[in-house]
Short mmCIF file of C-alpha atoms in Angstrom, two decimals:
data_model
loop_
_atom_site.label_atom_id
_atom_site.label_comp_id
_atom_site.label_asym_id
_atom_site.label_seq_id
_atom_site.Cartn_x
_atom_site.Cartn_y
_atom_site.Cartn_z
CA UNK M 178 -29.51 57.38 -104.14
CA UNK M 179 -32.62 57.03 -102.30
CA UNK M 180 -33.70 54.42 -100.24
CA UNK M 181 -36.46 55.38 -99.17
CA UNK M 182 -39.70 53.04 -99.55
CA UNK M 183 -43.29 53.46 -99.89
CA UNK M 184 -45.92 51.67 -99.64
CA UNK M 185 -49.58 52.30 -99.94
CA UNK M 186 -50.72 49.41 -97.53
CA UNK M 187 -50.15 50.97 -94.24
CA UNK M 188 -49.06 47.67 -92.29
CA UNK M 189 -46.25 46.71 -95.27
CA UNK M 190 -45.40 50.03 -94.68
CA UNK M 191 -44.73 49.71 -90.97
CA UNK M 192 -43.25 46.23 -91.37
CA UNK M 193 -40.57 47.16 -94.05
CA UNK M 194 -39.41 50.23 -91.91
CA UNK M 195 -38.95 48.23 -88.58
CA UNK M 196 -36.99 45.45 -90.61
CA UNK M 197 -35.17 48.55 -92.25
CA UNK M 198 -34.33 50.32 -89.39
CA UNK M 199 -34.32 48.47 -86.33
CA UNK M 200 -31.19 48.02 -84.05
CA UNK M 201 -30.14 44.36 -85.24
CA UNK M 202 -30.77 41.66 -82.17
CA UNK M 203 -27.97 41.65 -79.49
CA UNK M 204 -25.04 38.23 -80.26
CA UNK M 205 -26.11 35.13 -78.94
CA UNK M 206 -23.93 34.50 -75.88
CA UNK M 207 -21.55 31.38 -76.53
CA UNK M 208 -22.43 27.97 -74.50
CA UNK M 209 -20.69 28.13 -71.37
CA UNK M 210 -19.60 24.52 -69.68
CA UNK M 211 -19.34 24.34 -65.94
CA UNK M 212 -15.36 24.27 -64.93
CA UNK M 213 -15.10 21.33 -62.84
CA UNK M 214 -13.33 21.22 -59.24
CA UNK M 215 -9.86 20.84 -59.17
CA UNK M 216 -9.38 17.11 -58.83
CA UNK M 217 -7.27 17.19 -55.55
CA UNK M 218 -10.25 17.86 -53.89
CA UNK M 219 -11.54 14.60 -54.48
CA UNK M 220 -8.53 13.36 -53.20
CA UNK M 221 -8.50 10.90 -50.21
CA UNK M 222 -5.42 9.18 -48.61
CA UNK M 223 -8.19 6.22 -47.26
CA UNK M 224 -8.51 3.63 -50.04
CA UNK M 225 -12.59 3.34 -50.89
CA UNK M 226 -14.06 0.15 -48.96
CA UNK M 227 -17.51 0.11 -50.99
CA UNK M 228 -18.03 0.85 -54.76
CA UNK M 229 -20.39 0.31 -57.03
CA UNK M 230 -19.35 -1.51 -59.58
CA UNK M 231 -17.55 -4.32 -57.70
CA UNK M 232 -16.06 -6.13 -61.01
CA UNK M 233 -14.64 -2.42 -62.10
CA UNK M 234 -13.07 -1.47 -58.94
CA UNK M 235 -9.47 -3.38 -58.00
CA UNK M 236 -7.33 -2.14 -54.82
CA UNK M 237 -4.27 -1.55 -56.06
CA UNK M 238 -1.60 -4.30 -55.59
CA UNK M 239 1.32 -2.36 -53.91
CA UNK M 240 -1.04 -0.52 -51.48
CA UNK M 241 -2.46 -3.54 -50.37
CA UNK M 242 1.25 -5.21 -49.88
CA UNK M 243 2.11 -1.79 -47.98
CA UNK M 244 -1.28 -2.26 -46.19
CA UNK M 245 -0.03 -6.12 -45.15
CA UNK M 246 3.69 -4.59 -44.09
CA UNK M 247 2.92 -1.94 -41.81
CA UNK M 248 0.08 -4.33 -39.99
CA UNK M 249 2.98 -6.92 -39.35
CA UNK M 250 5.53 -4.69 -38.17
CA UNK M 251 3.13 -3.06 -36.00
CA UNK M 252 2.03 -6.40 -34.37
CA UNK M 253 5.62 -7.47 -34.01
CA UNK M 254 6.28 -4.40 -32.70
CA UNK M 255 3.80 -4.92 -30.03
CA UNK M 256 4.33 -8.16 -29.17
CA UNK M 257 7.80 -7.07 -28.23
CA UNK M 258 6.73 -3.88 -26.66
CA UNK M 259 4.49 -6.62 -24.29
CA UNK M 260 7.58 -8.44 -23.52
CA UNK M 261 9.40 -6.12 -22.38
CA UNK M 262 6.97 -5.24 -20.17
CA UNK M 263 6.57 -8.39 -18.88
CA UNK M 264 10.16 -8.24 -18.46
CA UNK M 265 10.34 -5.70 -16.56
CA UNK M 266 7.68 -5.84 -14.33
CA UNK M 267 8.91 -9.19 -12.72
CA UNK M 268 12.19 -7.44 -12.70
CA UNK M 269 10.99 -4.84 -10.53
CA UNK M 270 9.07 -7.28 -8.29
CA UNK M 271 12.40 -9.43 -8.13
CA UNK M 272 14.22 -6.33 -7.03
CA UNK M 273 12.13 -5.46 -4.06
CA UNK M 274 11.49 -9.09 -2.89
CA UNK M 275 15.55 -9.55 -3.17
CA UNK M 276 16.34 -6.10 -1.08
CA UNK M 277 13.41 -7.11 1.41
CA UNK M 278 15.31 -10.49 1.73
CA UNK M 279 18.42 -8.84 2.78
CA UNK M 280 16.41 -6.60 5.21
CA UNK M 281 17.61 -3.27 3.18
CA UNK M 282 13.94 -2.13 3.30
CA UNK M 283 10.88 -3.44 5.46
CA UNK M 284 8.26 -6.07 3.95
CA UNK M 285 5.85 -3.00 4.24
CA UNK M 286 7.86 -0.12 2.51
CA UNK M 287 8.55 -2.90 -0.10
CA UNK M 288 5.09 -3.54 -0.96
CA UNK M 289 3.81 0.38 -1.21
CA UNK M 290 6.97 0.71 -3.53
CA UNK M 291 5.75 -1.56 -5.53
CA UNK M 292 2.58 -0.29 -5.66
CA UNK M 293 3.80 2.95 -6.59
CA UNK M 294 6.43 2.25 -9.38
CA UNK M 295 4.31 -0.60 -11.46
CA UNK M 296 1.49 1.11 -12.23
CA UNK M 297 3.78 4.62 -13.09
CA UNK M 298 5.81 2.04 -15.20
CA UNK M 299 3.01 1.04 -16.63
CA UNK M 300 1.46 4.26 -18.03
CA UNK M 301 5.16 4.89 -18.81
CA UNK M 302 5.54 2.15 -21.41
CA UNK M 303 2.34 3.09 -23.47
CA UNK M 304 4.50 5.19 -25.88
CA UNK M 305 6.30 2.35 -26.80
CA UNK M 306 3.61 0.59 -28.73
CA UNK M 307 2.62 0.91 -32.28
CA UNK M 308 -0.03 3.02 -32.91
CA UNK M 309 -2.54 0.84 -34.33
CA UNK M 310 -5.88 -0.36 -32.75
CA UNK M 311 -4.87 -3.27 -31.45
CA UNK M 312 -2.07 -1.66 -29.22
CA UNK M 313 -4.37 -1.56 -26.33
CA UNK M 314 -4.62 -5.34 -25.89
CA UNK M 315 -1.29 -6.03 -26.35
CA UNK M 316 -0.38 -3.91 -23.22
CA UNK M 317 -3.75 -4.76 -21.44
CA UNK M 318 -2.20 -8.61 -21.46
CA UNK M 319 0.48 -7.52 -18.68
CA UNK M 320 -2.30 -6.35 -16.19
CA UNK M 321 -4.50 -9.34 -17.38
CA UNK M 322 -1.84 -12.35 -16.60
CA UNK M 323 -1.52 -10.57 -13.27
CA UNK M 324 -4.99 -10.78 -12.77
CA UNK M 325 -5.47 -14.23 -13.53
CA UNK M 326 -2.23 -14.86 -11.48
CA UNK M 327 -3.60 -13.35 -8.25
CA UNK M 328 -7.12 -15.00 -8.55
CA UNK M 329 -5.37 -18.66 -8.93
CA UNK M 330 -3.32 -18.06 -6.12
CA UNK M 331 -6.15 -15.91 -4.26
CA UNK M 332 -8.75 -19.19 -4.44
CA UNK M 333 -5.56 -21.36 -3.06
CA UNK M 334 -5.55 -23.46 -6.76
CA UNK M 335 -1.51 -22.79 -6.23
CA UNK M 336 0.88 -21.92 -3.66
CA UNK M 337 3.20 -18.78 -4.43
CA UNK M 338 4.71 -17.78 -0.87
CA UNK M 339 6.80 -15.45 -2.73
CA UNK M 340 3.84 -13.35 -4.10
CA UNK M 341 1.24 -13.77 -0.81
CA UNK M 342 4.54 -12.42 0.88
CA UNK M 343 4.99 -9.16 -1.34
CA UNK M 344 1.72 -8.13 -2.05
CA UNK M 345 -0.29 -9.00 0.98
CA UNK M 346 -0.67 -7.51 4.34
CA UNK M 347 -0.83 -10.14 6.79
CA UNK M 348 0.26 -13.72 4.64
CA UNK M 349 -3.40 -14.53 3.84
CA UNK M 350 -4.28 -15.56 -0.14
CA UNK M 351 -7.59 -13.81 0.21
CA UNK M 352 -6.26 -10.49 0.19
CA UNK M 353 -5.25 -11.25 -3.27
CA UNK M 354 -9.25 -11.03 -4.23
CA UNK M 355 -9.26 -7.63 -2.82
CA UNK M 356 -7.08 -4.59 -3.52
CA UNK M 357 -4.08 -6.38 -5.37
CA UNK M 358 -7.09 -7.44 -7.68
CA UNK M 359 -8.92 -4.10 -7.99
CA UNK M 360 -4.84 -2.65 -8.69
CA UNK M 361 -4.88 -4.93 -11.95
CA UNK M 362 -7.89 -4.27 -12.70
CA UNK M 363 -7.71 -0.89 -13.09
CA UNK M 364 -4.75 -1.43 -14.55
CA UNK M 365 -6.07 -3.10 -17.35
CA UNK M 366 -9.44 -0.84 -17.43
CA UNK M 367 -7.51 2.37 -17.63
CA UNK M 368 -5.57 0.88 -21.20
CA UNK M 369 -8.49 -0.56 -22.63
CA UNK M 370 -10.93 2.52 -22.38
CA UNK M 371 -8.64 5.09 -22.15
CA UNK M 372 -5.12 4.74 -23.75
CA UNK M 373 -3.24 7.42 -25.10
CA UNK M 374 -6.34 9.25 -26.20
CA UNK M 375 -7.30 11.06 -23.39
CA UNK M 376 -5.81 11.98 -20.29
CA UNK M 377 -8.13 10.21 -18.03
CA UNK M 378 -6.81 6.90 -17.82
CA UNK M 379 -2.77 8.59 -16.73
CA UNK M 380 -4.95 10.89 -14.35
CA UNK M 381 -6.19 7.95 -12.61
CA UNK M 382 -3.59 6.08 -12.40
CA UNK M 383 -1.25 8.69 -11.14
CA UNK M 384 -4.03 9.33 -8.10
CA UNK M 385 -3.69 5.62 -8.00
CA UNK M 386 -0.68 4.42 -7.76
CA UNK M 387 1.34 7.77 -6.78
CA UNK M 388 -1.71 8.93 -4.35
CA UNK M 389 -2.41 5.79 -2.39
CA UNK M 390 0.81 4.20 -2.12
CA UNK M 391 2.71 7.64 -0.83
CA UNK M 392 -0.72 8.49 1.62
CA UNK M 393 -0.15 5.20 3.38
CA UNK M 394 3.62 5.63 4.03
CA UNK M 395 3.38 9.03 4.72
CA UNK M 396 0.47 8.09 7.23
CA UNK M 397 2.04 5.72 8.39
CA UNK M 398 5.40 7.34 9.90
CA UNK M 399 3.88 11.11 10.76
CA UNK M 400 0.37 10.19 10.75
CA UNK M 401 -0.13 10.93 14.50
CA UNK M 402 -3.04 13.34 14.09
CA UNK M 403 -6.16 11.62 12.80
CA UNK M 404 -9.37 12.69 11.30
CA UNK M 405 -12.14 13.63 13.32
CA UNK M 406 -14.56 11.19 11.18
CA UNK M 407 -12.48 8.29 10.15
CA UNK M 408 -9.87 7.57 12.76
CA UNK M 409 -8.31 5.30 10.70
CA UNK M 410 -6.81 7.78 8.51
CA UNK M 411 -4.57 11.02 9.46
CA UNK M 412 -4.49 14.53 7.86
CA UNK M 413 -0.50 14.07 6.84
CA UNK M 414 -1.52 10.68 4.83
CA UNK M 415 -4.99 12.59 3.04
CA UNK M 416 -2.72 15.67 2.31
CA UNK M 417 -0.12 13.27 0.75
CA UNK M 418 -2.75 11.34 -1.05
CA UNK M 419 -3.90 14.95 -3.22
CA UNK M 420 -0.65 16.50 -2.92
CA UNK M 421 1.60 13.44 -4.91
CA UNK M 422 -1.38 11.84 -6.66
CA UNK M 423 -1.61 15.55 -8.47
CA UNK M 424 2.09 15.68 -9.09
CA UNK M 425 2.48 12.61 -10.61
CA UNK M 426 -1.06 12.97 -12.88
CA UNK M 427 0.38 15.77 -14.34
CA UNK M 428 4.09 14.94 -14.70
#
């Protein structure tokens, strides 16, 4: 058979062989969706604050009641933490005022230990809060009643002869208003800025507490060799200061 064609009009010609013989047009590629994300990437574990559509959105009911449970055990749980605190900071206080009663140690050794082992105490205890926001405060209050203690009794608005006696030098309220004051305060600064976020606030109060309160008695039984500049302090009591304050900031 033949298939040939002819034409005497030159351009049917040339259209009739190109639609005889050319290559048919390459398969139209099929419509390709985007895949989406795997949907645990959109995953949060913090419950949206903010949507958009307000009426559509509804926080789920047992969330929120989980949400309300662990807030009040962690409050409780600080509230007690606080109290036993308290607790034990009076008991400590009670301790050294009753062995400086029975002359086991002198008023002055019994003041510097005190000094020493609140504030270490103190940073001890942080662990055993909760770990919400509000932890802070709760064991800021301990330093804070202290505070407000010593500046009653500091102005002479009350009479404690029992606290003038064990934190004071030489039995006058006005000391209160100066370093047992700045103690507290730091006390209190050193939870509220710091916590258990960065090491900063246990740093300080290791050079603190530990520091001071060893550098005075050390200075004050083998301090015989002063400082050239400052007289009133010795190279034993400085050396003690860095050495302890060091050990106990990072212990």
């Amino acid at each position: 058979m033949n298939l040939s064609l002819s034409f005497t009009n030159p351009i049917l010609n040339r259209h009739v062989y190109s639609a005889a013989f050319s290559p048919p047009p390459p398969p139209t590629p099929p419509l390709s969706l985007p895949i989406p994300p795997p949907r645990f990437l959109f995953l949060s574990p913090r419950t949206p604050t903010t949507s958009r559509f307000y009426i559509l959105y509804r926080v789920p009911q047992r969330a929120t009641a989980l949400s309300a449970t662990a807030t009040t055990a962690s409050i409780f749980r600080d509230i007690a933490a606080s109290a036993a605190v308290f607790a034990g900071a009076y008991a400590l206080v009670f301790t050294f005022d009753i062995l400086t009663q029975k002359e086991i140690i002198q008023q002055s050794l019994s003041r510097k230990l005190v000094h020493i082992s609140s504030g270490i105490l103190f940073a001890i205890s942080w662990p055993i809060f909760s770990n919400s926001v509000e932890a802070r405060f709760f064991a800021s209050l301990v330093p804070l009643v202290n505070c407000i203690r010593l500046v009653i009794h500091g102005l002479s608005l009350a009479d404690d002869e029992s606290l003038i006696k064990s934190v004071t030098r030489e039995g006058n309220p006005k000391e209160l208003l100066r370093g047992p004051l700045y103690y507290v305060v730091m006390l209190m600064l050193c939870a509220v800025l710091f916590w258990r976020e960065s090491p900063v606030g246990v740093i300080s109060l290791g050079m603190m507490c530990g520091g001071d309160g060893v550098a005075d008695i050390m200075g004050r039984k083998f301090g015989s060799s002063k400082i050239p500049y400052n007289q009133m302090k010795s190279w034993v009591g400085s050396i003690s200061m860095f050495v302890s304050g060091f050990l106990i900031s990072i212990g």
